Structure formats: C-alpha cells, structure tokens
Amino acid sequence: MFASKLISNSTAAGRKSSAFVATYDVAVGRNSYFSTPTTRRNSTTPTTTTIDSSGFDKIGCVGLGLMGHGICQVAATSGVHSKIIAFEQEQRFLDSGNDRILKSIDKLVEKGKLTLDDANDAMGRTEFTTDMDALRDVDLVVEAVIENIDLKKDLYTSLGEICKPETIFASNTSSLSIGEMAAFSGRPDRFLGVHFFNPVQLMKVVEVIKTDDTDPIVLEKGLKWVEEIGKVSVLCGDTPGFIVNRILVPMLMQSMSLIDRKDASVKDIDVAMKLGCGHPMGPLHLADYIGLDTCYFIVSGWMEKYPDESDFFIPACLQANIEAGNLGRKTGKGFYHWEGEKRGDPVY
C-alpha cells in the first residue's frame, strides 16, 4: 500500500481529526460554478500582485479537520515551502488529520496525478505536532478551527504571544469577522482572511479578505501565496459571508420563502435555478446537502450581529424543519427525502 511507503513524520507527533466543523462551503464538486476564476475589481488595490514571491518559506497550519487537512495537503504538495508545521492541540485529532492527508495523497499517486517522489517530499516537509511552540518561527499561520469566536480568541491571543513579530496570520473562517479576530492577535496589520472551499484539493477559488488595518504588503503576500499554491484569489472586504456565502445564503433563504408563500414547489424552484441559471444543483437540494442546521446557524448568527439587515432572516419552513429534527441529507429528510447520499422525492 502506498501510504506505508510515505516518509511520515508521525513520530514528531502523529495525525489529526475532523472534529472541526467546516461551515457550509459546500460541496457542489467538480462542476461547481464557484470554481470559475474571478477578476478582482477594486479601485484601491491592484488586480495583480506586484511582488515576485510571498516569501513564506515556513508555514503553520492550525487545525486539520475537513478544511484544515486539505489546506495543509495543498501547501505541502505545492513544493513552495521548506517546512509545514501541522498543529492540533489533541493527539487524536492530529492522528486523524495525518491519516486523511496520507489517504488523499495515496489516491493522487494511484491515479497518476502525483509521483511517489513528490508525495514523499510533501510528507517529508510536513511536521505534525501538538506543541504550539513549534509555530514560533513560521512566516505564515493558516487557521482552520471550528467557527467559535471564543475558541479563536484564545487561539489568536496565544499565537500572538508565541509567533515572531513578522508572522502573518490568516483565518479560513467563512462566517466570522476578520477584524475581530485580528484584534485578538495583537497584530491587526498582519492579519488576513483566506477562505478556501470544500474540498480544498479540488476547488480553485480562495477568497482573500482584508480589513481597514491590513498592511498593503501583507495583502500582496497573501494574494501571491494563493497563486503559488495553485489557487485563484478573489479579493473582498470584511463583510458577512464575504462574496460567495453573502450571495449564496440569502439566495437559499429566498428560495425557502417561496415555499412559505406557496408560490412554487421544491421541485420547480430547483429545476428553475438549474436550467435558468446553469447551477449544478437547485438551492433547496443544496441546502439539504449542506445541512439545514448549518444554514440556520449561519443566518442566526448574522441576524444577531446585524439585526437591521433585511437579507438575513429565517423562513418558517426552515424553522419548522429544525424544530422537527429534519436537517436534510444527514438525517434522511429535509426538503427532500434522502437515502444516504441519494436524493429522493421532494417532501413538499
């Protein structure tokens, strides 16, 4: 088996798990219209980077769950870095993350998309550890832990004290304020958002988020790094949901409001958006796939923080599904009936 041939640094600490929740950066797979390169249009920043290299020789990946292990893998296989420090606070999570990376790289080798030598090199430059002090001298820290602002406050406070003053921090959050986390770090001028999409290994686009405090050179380095690891950057300010989720989530809520008003059926809403807009799946199918609880969690958080924003509301049919425990694909029922990954007939 290929994975057994890899140069594994598990002795340095082990592997890690997906105990971290990736919000709903979702899974429309290879045909996703979200992977189309987008030109940056912002009068205050250049549309292309003006630097030759990010200068990120040694980076840290904090959190190796669903999103974090993918970010770590993409960084390792890019060949850009001399060392990747893969950090988890608990050994079981570290072990699980290591396992996921090994299995994913194994598949790439089996499919001929990565050579055995390159796979060995990628794992050889990755150090798995539960010791946060190992992040002390990295050039960039990419954080991908659970969407809990209190947890992130503690994390960034610690990282701000441990890491060298030059280290740049980047959060993979999809729903929390970059500016708020930047303040926790004690270095708001050296803080960015880098929002990857699931699955990280396949999805090309990365939202790079700047705040009013972000140093222009730090922003340039972040944009360049995204390019260096083979992704396409789109630039956004620190607005709720950034670009994709700010458009996507209100669209899902509007689709559900059509159900509330009995204006259209689940089937017809999804068919209309697939054939009328070229979407790979309809919005209610997508909401079920994401998880209705996740949709509810995201919008509820936005409503609490931005009570005057009319785009943020909970449709009655979503509330009813949540109260009934019908969360979509994961529970077998939502707007559709589900058998595992197979979608059945509409419920409504």
mmCIF file of C-alpha atoms in Angstrom:
data_model
loop_
_atom_site.group_PDB
_atom_site.id
_atom_site.type_symbol
_atom_site.label_atom_id
_atom_site.label_comp_id
_atom_site.label_asym_id
_atom_site.label_seq_id
_atom_site.Cartn_x
_atom_site.Cartn_y
_atom_site.Cartn_z
ATOM 1 C CA MET A 1 0.000 0.000 0.000
ATOM 2 C CA PHE A 2 1.379 3.387 -0.996
ATOM 3 C CA ALA A 3 0.709 5.144 2.301
ATOM 4 C CA SER A 4 3.046 2.764 4.086
ATOM 5 C CA LYS A 5 5.869 3.885 1.777
ATOM 6 C CA LEU A 6 5.489 7.549 2.599
ATOM 7 C CA ILE A 7 8.038 9.390 4.655
ATOM 8 C CA SER A 8 5.694 10.069 7.565
ATOM 9 C CA ASN A 9 6.575 12.450 10.366
ATOM 10 C CA SER A 10 4.049 10.875 12.684
ATOM 11 C CA THR A 11 6.787 10.292 15.225
ATOM 12 C CA ALA A 12 7.060 14.056 15.591
ATOM 13 C CA ALA A 13 3.554 13.964 16.990
ATOM 14 C CA GLY A 14 1.064 11.975 14.939
ATOM 15 C CA ARG A 15 -2.053 12.790 12.957
ATOM 16 C CA LYS A 16 -5.395 14.602 13.462
ATOM 17 C CA SER A 17 -9.196 14.653 13.091
ATOM 18 C CA SER A 18 -12.164 16.358 11.548
ATOM 19 C CA ALA A 19 -13.609 17.408 14.862
ATOM 20 C CA PHE A 20 -13.607 20.878 13.421
ATOM 21 C CA VAL A 21 -16.788 21.852 11.689
ATOM 22 C CA ALA A 22 -16.435 23.351 8.226
ATOM 23 C CA THR A 23 -19.435 25.611 7.943
ATOM 24 C CA TYR A 24 -21.099 25.094 4.628
ATOM 25 C CA ASP A 25 -18.559 25.839 1.975
ATOM 26 C CA VAL A 26 -20.037 23.328 0.092
ATOM 27 C CA ALA A 27 -19.742 20.551 -1.985
ATOM 28 C CA VAL A 28 -21.018 21.000 -5.403
ATOM 29 C CA GLY A 29 -17.947 19.148 -6.563
ATOM 30 C CA ARG A 30 -16.021 19.326 -9.809
ATOM 31 C CA ASN A 31 -18.794 21.087 -11.729
ATOM 32 C CA SER A 32 -19.092 23.936 -9.247
ATOM 33 C CA TYR A 33 -19.645 27.324 -10.762
ATOM 34 C CA PHE A 34 -17.810 28.712 -7.718
ATOM 35 C CA SER A 35 -14.505 27.497 -9.161
ATOM 36 C CA THR A 36 -14.570 29.917 -12.083
ATOM 37 C CA PRO A 37 -11.686 32.419 -11.858
ATOM 38 C CA THR A 38 -12.895 35.903 -10.986
ATOM 39 C CA THR A 39 -11.132 39.153 -11.831
ATOM 40 C CA ARG A 40 -10.546 41.437 -8.838
ATOM 41 C CA ARG A 41 -12.105 44.868 -9.309
ATOM 42 C CA ASN A 42 -11.240 47.245 -6.514
ATOM 43 C CA SER A 43 -10.093 50.799 -7.098
ATOM 44 C CA THR A 44 -7.865 50.781 -4.027
ATOM 45 C CA THR A 45 -5.883 47.626 -4.806
ATOM 46 C CA PRO A 46 -4.142 46.253 -7.887
ATOM 47 C CA THR A 47 -5.758 43.499 -9.904
ATOM 48 C CA THR A 48 -2.446 41.619 -9.966
ATOM 49 C CA THR A 49 0.246 41.267 -7.349
ATOM 50 C CA THR A 50 3.350 43.419 -7.656
ATOM 51 C CA ILE A 51 5.708 41.074 -5.816
ATOM 52 C CA ASP A 52 7.612 38.083 -7.190
ATOM 53 C CA SER A 53 7.159 35.835 -4.162
ATOM 54 C CA SER A 54 5.169 35.643 -0.943
ATOM 55 C CA GLY A 55 8.370 34.890 0.934
ATOM 56 C CA PHE A 56 6.558 32.258 3.022
ATOM 57 C CA ASP A 57 9.297 29.671 3.406
ATOM 58 C CA LYS A 58 7.933 28.020 6.547
ATOM 59 C CA ILE A 59 4.206 27.991 7.319
ATOM 60 C CA GLY A 60 1.923 26.635 10.008
ATOM 61 C CA CYS A 61 -1.486 25.007 9.556
ATOM 62 C CA VAL A 62 -3.586 25.146 12.712
ATOM 63 C CA GLY A 63 -6.480 22.697 12.668
ATOM 64 C CA LEU A 64 -6.506 19.585 10.479
ATOM 65 C CA GLY A 65 -10.212 18.886 10.151
ATOM 66 C CA LEU A 66 -12.310 18.853 6.995
ATOM 67 C CA MET A 67 -10.827 22.103 5.680
ATOM 68 C CA GLY A 68 -7.528 22.244 7.548
ATOM 69 C CA HIS A 69 -6.150 18.918 6.367
ATOM 70 C CA GLY A 70 -6.883 19.942 2.769
ATOM 71 C CA ILE A 71 -5.095 23.278 3.179
ATOM 72 C CA CYS A 72 -2.120 21.516 4.731
ATOM 73 C CA GLN A 73 -2.015 18.971 1.909
ATOM 74 C CA VAL A 74 -2.253 21.578 -0.864
ATOM 75 C CA ALA A 75 0.519 23.629 0.753
ATOM 76 C CA ALA A 76 2.734 20.554 1.151
ATOM 77 C CA THR A 77 2.265 19.268 -2.405
ATOM 78 C CA SER A 78 2.779 22.732 -3.930
ATOM 79 C CA GLY A 79 6.517 22.465 -3.273
ATOM 80 C CA VAL A 80 6.620 26.138 -2.307
ATOM 81 C CA HIS A 81 7.604 25.678 1.337
ATOM 82 C CA SER A 82 10.621 24.158 3.028
ATOM 83 C CA LYS A 83 8.549 23.198 6.066
ATOM 84 C CA ILE A 84 4.863 22.946 7.004
ATOM 85 C CA ILE A 85 4.037 22.723 10.712
ATOM 86 C CA ALA A 86 0.700 20.894 11.091
ATOM 87 C CA PHE A 87 -0.667 21.662 14.557
ATOM 88 C CA GLU A 88 -3.503 20.237 16.635
ATOM 89 C CA GLN A 89 -3.982 20.580 20.374
ATOM 90 C CA GLU A 90 -5.030 16.938 20.855
ATOM 91 C CA GLN A 91 -3.164 13.870 19.633
ATOM 92 C CA ARG A 92 -6.323 12.093 18.406
ATOM 93 C CA PHE A 93 -7.161 14.996 16.121
ATOM 94 C CA LEU A 94 -3.576 15.179 14.916
ATOM 95 C CA ASP A 95 -3.582 11.446 14.116
ATOM 96 C CA SER A 96 -6.847 11.693 12.203
ATOM 97 C CA GLY A 97 -5.666 14.671 10.136
ATOM 98 C CA ASN A 98 -2.424 12.912 9.257
ATOM 99 C CA ASP A 99 -4.392 9.853 8.184
ATOM 100 C CA ARG A 100 -6.676 11.922 5.950
ATOM 101 C CA ILE A 101 -3.730 13.580 4.236
ATOM 102 C CA LEU A 102 -1.994 10.224 3.690
ATOM 103 C CA LYS A 103 -5.147 8.674 2.204
ATOM 104 C CA SER A 104 -5.733 11.649 -0.084
ATOM 105 C CA ILE A 105 -2.127 11.669 -1.315
ATOM 106 C CA ASP A 106 -2.321 7.889 -1.745
ATOM 107 C CA LYS A 107 -5.237 8.352 -4.161
ATOM 108 C CA LEU A 108 -3.366 11.011 -6.123
ATOM 109 C CA VAL A 109 -0.420 8.660 -6.600
ATOM 110 C CA GLU A 110 -2.679 5.766 -7.591
ATOM 111 C CA LYS A 111 -4.373 7.970 -10.201
ATOM 112 C CA GLY A 112 -1.046 9.165 -11.573
ATOM 113 C CA LYS A 113 -1.653 12.785 -10.541
ATOM 114 C CA LEU A 114 1.311 12.851 -8.156
ATOM 115 C CA THR A 115 4.587 10.948 -8.335
ATOM 116 C CA LEU A 116 5.755 8.805 -5.449
ATOM 117 C CA ASP A 117 8.834 11.000 -5.091
ATOM 118 C CA ASP A 118 6.721 14.163 -4.891
ATOM 119 C CA ALA A 119 4.398 12.508 -2.377
ATOM 120 C CA ASN A 120 7.346 11.503 -0.216
ATOM 121 C CA ASP A 121 8.753 15.031 -0.465
ATOM 122 C CA ALA A 122 5.414 16.552 0.565
ATOM 123 C CA MET A 123 5.113 14.370 3.651
ATOM 124 C CA GLY A 124 8.791 14.748 4.409
ATOM 125 C CA ARG A 125 8.478 18.521 4.700
ATOM 126 C CA THR A 126 5.379 18.286 6.931
ATOM 127 C CA GLU A 127 5.863 18.120 10.685
ATOM 128 C CA PHE A 128 2.834 17.003 12.721
ATOM 129 C CA THR A 129 2.798 18.310 16.280
ATOM 130 C CA THR A 130 0.723 19.137 19.355
ATOM 131 C CA ASP A 131 3.343 21.640 20.517
ATOM 132 C CA MET A 132 2.214 25.180 19.685
ATOM 133 C CA ASP A 133 5.732 26.439 20.304
ATOM 134 C CA ALA A 134 6.723 24.765 17.001
ATOM 135 C CA LEU A 135 4.903 27.649 15.276
ATOM 136 C CA ARG A 136 7.217 30.227 16.826
ATOM 137 C CA ASP A 137 9.287 30.993 13.708
ATOM 138 C CA VAL A 138 6.853 30.353 10.844
ATOM 139 C CA ASP A 139 6.244 33.059 8.235
ATOM 140 C CA LEU A 140 2.511 32.391 7.887
ATOM 141 C CA VAL A 141 -0.102 30.718 10.096
ATOM 142 C CA VAL A 142 -3.285 29.492 8.387
ATOM 143 C CA GLU A 143 -6.026 28.760 10.913
ATOM 144 C CA ALA A 144 -8.922 26.385 10.192
ATOM 145 C CA VAL A 145 -10.523 25.565 13.530
ATOM 146 C CA ILE A 146 -14.198 25.387 14.491
ATOM 147 C CA GLU A 147 -16.325 28.506 13.954
ATOM 148 C CA ASN A 148 -16.372 29.546 17.603
ATOM 149 C CA ILE A 149 -15.264 33.098 18.304
ATOM 150 C CA ASP A 150 -14.294 32.372 21.930
ATOM 151 C CA LEU A 151 -12.053 29.500 20.838
ATOM 152 C CA LYS A 152 -10.455 31.694 18.188
ATOM 153 C CA LYS A 153 -9.931 34.494 20.703
ATOM 154 C CA ASP A 154 -7.918 32.171 22.939
ATOM 155 C CA LEU A 155 -6.031 30.740 19.962
ATOM 156 C CA TYR A 156 -5.023 34.072 18.432
ATOM 157 C CA THR A 157 -4.102 35.533 21.793
ATOM 158 C CA SER A 158 -1.702 32.615 22.287
ATOM 159 C CA LEU A 159 -0.351 32.737 18.736
ATOM 160 C CA GLY A 160 0.217 36.485 19.024
ATOM 161 C CA GLU A 161 2.409 35.890 22.057
ATOM 162 C CA ILE A 162 4.284 32.871 20.645
ATOM 163 C CA CYS A 163 4.966 33.705 16.995
ATOM 164 C CA LYS A 164 7.717 36.042 15.841
ATOM 165 C CA PRO A 165 6.571 39.644 15.173
ATOM 166 C CA GLU A 166 6.901 39.174 11.390
ATOM 167 C CA THR A 167 4.485 36.206 11.237
ATOM 168 C CA ILE A 168 1.312 36.834 9.237
ATOM 169 C CA PHE A 169 -1.954 35.264 10.432
ATOM 170 C CA ALA A 170 -4.708 34.108 8.056
ATOM 171 C CA SER A 171 -8.086 32.664 9.049
ATOM 172 C CA ASN A 172 -10.116 30.263 6.919
ATOM 173 C CA THR A 173 -13.374 31.362 8.584
ATOM 174 C CA SER A 174 -16.440 31.588 6.375
ATOM 175 C CA SER A 175 -18.724 33.448 8.772
ATOM 176 C CA LEU A 176 -16.788 35.336 11.462
ATOM 177 C CA SER A 177 -15.347 38.854 11.397
ATOM 178 C CA ILE A 178 -11.730 39.021 10.268
ATOM 179 C CA GLY A 179 -11.313 42.351 12.031
ATOM 180 C CA GLU A 180 -12.489 40.957 15.342
ATOM 181 C CA MET A 181 -10.022 38.070 15.191
ATOM 182 C CA ALA A 182 -7.254 40.415 14.038
ATOM 183 C CA ALA A 183 -7.723 42.440 17.208
ATOM 184 C CA PHE A 184 -7.303 39.303 19.336
ATOM 185 C CA SER A 185 -3.954 38.604 17.686
ATOM 186 C CA GLY A 186 -2.375 41.890 18.702
ATOM 187 C CA ARG A 187 -1.183 42.421 15.116
ATOM 188 C CA PRO A 188 -4.212 43.607 13.084
ATOM 189 C CA ASP A 189 -1.941 44.949 10.331
ATOM 190 C CA ARG A 190 -0.592 41.420 9.724
ATOM 191 C CA PHE A 191 -3.942 39.614 9.552
ATOM 192 C CA LEU A 192 -5.981 38.330 6.572
ATOM 193 C CA GLY A 193 -8.830 36.037 5.728
ATOM 194 C CA VAL A 194 -8.076 33.186 3.291
ATOM 195 C CA HIS A 195 -11.358 31.366 2.780
ATOM 196 C CA PHE A 196 -10.925 28.063 0.940
ATOM 197 C CA PHE A 197 -13.786 25.923 -0.360
ATOM 198 C CA ASN A 198 -14.583 22.268 0.187
ATOM 199 C CA PRO A 199 -13.000 20.042 -0.991
ATOM 200 C CA VAL A 200 -9.851 22.156 -0.799
ATOM 201 C CA GLN A 201 -7.895 19.798 -3.050
ATOM 202 C CA LEU A 202 -10.354 20.367 -5.936
ATOM 203 C CA MET A 203 -11.887 23.806 -5.511
ATOM 204 C CA LYS A 204 -9.776 26.502 -7.165
ATOM 205 C CA VAL A 205 -11.108 29.732 -5.691
ATOM 206 C CA VAL A 206 -9.909 31.293 -2.435
ATOM 207 C CA GLU A 207 -11.500 34.434 -1.027
ATOM 208 C CA VAL A 208 -8.788 36.732 0.350
ATOM 209 C CA ILE A 209 -10.269 39.138 2.897
ATOM 210 C CA LYS A 210 -8.707 42.401 4.005
ATOM 211 C CA THR A 211 -9.651 44.762 6.813
ATOM 212 C CA ASP A 212 -9.072 48.501 7.141
ATOM 213 C CA ASP A 213 -5.961 47.676 9.189
ATOM 214 C CA THR A 214 -4.383 45.145 6.826
ATOM 215 C CA ASP A 215 -0.977 46.321 5.629
ATOM 216 C CA PRO A 216 -0.929 46.546 1.787
ATOM 217 C CA ILE A 217 2.268 44.476 1.607
ATOM 218 C CA VAL A 218 0.680 41.789 3.804
ATOM 219 C CA LEU A 219 -2.279 41.715 1.431
ATOM 220 C CA GLU A 220 0.045 41.381 -1.568
ATOM 221 C CA LYS A 221 1.849 38.486 0.109
ATOM 222 C CA GLY A 222 -1.442 36.747 0.852
ATOM 223 C CA LEU A 223 -2.650 37.088 -2.732
ATOM 224 C CA LYS A 224 0.698 35.858 -4.056
ATOM 225 C CA TRP A 225 0.678 32.836 -1.731
ATOM 226 C CA VAL A 226 -2.747 31.762 -3.003
ATOM 227 C CA GLU A 227 -1.346 31.902 -6.530
ATOM 228 C CA GLU A 228 1.797 29.974 -5.529
ATOM 229 C CA ILE A 229 -0.189 27.016 -4.181
ATOM 230 C CA GLY A 230 -2.184 26.769 -7.400
ATOM 231 C CA LYS A 231 -5.400 28.557 -6.470
ATOM 232 C CA VAL A 232 -7.276 31.585 -7.839
ATOM 233 C CA SER A 233 -7.764 34.530 -5.481
ATOM 234 C CA VAL A 234 -10.740 36.874 -5.291
ATOM 235 C CA LEU A 235 -10.438 39.922 -3.060
ATOM 236 C CA CYS A 236 -13.145 41.044 -0.648
ATOM 237 C CA GLY A 237 -13.630 43.393 2.277
ATOM 238 C CA ASP A 238 -14.601 42.172 5.734
ATOM 239 C CA THR A 239 -18.333 41.789 5.084
ATOM 240 C CA PRO A 240 -20.546 38.986 6.458
ATOM 241 C CA GLY A 241 -20.126 35.865 4.300
ATOM 242 C CA PHE A 242 -17.572 37.605 2.047
ATOM 243 C CA ILE A 243 -18.502 37.059 -1.624
ATOM 244 C CA VAL A 244 -19.797 33.528 -2.195
ATOM 245 C CA ASN A 245 -21.660 32.958 1.057
ATOM 246 C CA ARG A 246 -23.034 36.502 1.160
ATOM 247 C CA ILE A 247 -24.700 35.769 -2.191
ATOM 248 C CA LEU A 248 -25.443 32.101 -1.597
ATOM 249 C CA VAL A 249 -27.076 32.079 1.857
ATOM 250 C CA PRO A 250 -29.628 34.860 1.210
ATOM 251 C CA MET A 251 -30.464 33.083 -2.066
ATOM 252 C CA LEU A 252 -31.202 29.903 -0.106
ATOM 253 C CA MET A 253 -33.408 31.841 2.299
ATOM 254 C CA GLN A 254 -35.305 33.489 -0.574
ATOM 255 C CA SER A 255 -35.854 30.062 -2.135
ATOM 256 C CA MET A 256 -37.350 28.832 1.130
ATOM 257 C CA SER A 257 -39.557 31.914 1.387
ATOM 258 C CA LEU A 258 -41.153 30.869 -1.921
ATOM 259 C CA ILE A 259 -42.167 27.652 -0.145
ATOM 260 C CA ASP A 260 -43.570 29.605 2.801
ATOM 261 C CA ARG A 261 -45.729 31.689 0.464
ATOM 262 C CA LYS A 262 -46.724 28.616 -1.575
ATOM 263 C CA ASP A 263 -45.527 30.434 -4.692
ATOM 264 C CA ALA A 264 -43.703 27.389 -6.112
ATOM 265 C CA SER A 265 -42.858 23.776 -5.276
ATOM 266 C CA VAL A 266 -39.483 22.456 -4.151
ATOM 267 C CA LYS A 267 -39.079 20.619 -7.438
ATOM 268 C CA ASP A 268 -39.940 23.616 -9.612
ATOM 269 C CA ILE A 269 -37.684 26.006 -7.662
ATOM 270 C CA ASP A 270 -34.712 23.684 -8.106
ATOM 271 C CA VAL A 271 -35.434 22.945 -11.770
ATOM 272 C CA ALA A 272 -35.811 26.674 -12.479
ATOM 273 C CA MET A 273 -32.437 27.558 -10.967
ATOM 274 C CA LYS A 274 -30.632 24.630 -12.601
ATOM 275 C CA LEU A 275 -31.945 25.277 -16.086
ATOM 276 C CA GLY A 276 -32.459 29.031 -15.833
ATOM 277 C CA CYS A 277 -29.161 29.940 -14.180
ATOM 278 C CA GLY A 278 -26.980 26.959 -15.040
ATOM 279 C CA HIS A 279 -26.453 25.977 -11.402
ATOM 280 C CA PRO A 280 -25.228 22.398 -10.859
ATOM 281 C CA MET A 281 -27.964 21.780 -8.282
ATOM 282 C CA GLY A 282 -31.009 23.703 -7.140
ATOM 283 C CA PRO A 283 -30.942 25.852 -3.965
ATOM 284 C CA LEU A 284 -33.168 23.580 -1.864
ATOM 285 C CA HIS A 285 -31.228 20.486 -2.933
ATOM 286 C CA LEU A 286 -28.078 22.378 -1.971
ATOM 287 C CA ALA A 287 -29.499 23.446 1.409
ATOM 288 C CA ASP A 288 -30.320 19.814 2.210
ATOM 289 C CA TYR A 289 -26.852 18.753 1.119
ATOM 290 C CA ILE A 290 -25.167 21.406 3.257
ATOM 291 C CA GLY A 291 -27.362 20.654 6.267
ATOM 292 C CA LEU A 292 -30.350 22.758 7.263
ATOM 293 C CA ASP A 293 -28.903 23.150 10.752
ATOM 294 C CA THR A 294 -25.778 24.696 9.278
ATOM 295 C CA CYS A 295 -27.826 27.117 7.174
ATOM 296 C CA TYR A 296 -29.815 28.007 10.285
ATOM 297 C CA PHE A 297 -26.660 28.503 12.364
ATOM 298 C CA ILE A 298 -25.102 30.848 9.820
ATOM 299 C CA VAL A 299 -28.181 33.028 9.340
ATOM 300 C CA SER A 300 -28.997 33.128 13.051
ATOM 301 C CA GLY A 301 -25.507 34.416 13.770
ATOM 302 C CA TRP A 302 -25.807 37.087 11.114
ATOM 303 C CA MET A 303 -29.248 38.132 12.380
ATOM 304 C CA GLU A 304 -27.908 38.528 15.899
ATOM 305 C CA LYS A 305 -24.946 40.607 14.791
ATOM 306 C CA TYR A 306 -26.699 42.582 12.027
ATOM 307 C CA PRO A 307 -30.340 42.956 13.161
ATOM 308 C CA ASP A 308 -31.111 45.720 10.652
ATOM 309 C CA GLU A 309 -30.018 43.698 7.591
ATOM 310 C CA SER A 310 -33.233 42.642 5.803
ATOM 311 C CA ASP A 311 -31.439 39.945 3.767
ATOM 312 C CA PHE A 312 -30.830 37.935 6.940
ATOM 313 C CA PHE A 313 -33.996 36.113 8.086
ATOM 314 C CA ILE A 314 -35.183 32.605 8.968
ATOM 315 C CA PRO A 315 -38.002 31.304 6.733
ATOM 316 C CA ALA A 316 -40.819 29.495 8.510
ATOM 317 C CA CYS A 317 -40.204 26.230 6.631
ATOM 318 C CA LEU A 318 -36.556 26.219 7.738
ATOM 319 C CA GLN A 319 -37.580 26.863 11.357
ATOM 320 C CA ALA A 320 -40.117 24.025 11.170
ATOM 321 C CA ASN A 321 -37.547 21.584 9.785
ATOM 322 C CA ILE A 322 -35.061 22.496 12.510
ATOM 323 C CA GLU A 323 -37.664 22.011 15.259
ATOM 324 C CA ALA A 324 -38.682 18.648 13.768
ATOM 325 C CA GLY A 325 -35.067 17.481 13.547
ATOM 326 C CA ASN A 326 -35.225 17.286 9.750
ATOM 327 C CA LEU A 327 -31.795 18.559 8.766
ATOM 328 C CA GLY A 328 -31.586 17.338 5.169
ATOM 329 C CA ARG A 329 -29.194 14.715 3.839
ATOM 330 C CA LYS A 330 -27.613 13.965 7.226
ATOM 331 C CA THR A 331 -30.939 12.936 8.820
ATOM 332 C CA GLY A 332 -32.648 11.480 5.751
ATOM 333 C CA LYS A 333 -35.241 14.230 5.417
ATOM 334 C CA GLY A 334 -35.386 17.959 4.777
ATOM 335 C CA PHE A 335 -36.833 19.499 1.654
ATOM 336 C CA TYR A 336 -36.240 16.082 0.072
ATOM 337 C CA HIS A 337 -36.180 12.508 1.280
ATOM 338 C CA TRP A 338 -32.651 11.030 1.338
ATOM 339 C CA GLU A 339 -31.123 7.578 1.449
ATOM 340 C CA GLY A 340 -27.507 8.209 2.324
ATOM 341 C CA GLU A 341 -26.075 10.334 -0.478
ATOM 342 C CA LYS A 342 -29.011 9.566 -2.797
ATOM 343 C CA ARG A 343 -31.685 12.241 -3.021
ATOM 344 C CA GLY A 344 -35.288 11.067 -3.251
ATOM 345 C CA ASP A 345 -38.590 12.842 -3.895
ATOM 346 C CA PRO A 346 -39.435 16.269 -2.500
ATOM 347 C CA VAL A 347 -41.176 16.366 0.872
ATOM 348 C CA TYR A 348 -43.212 19.455 -0.035
#
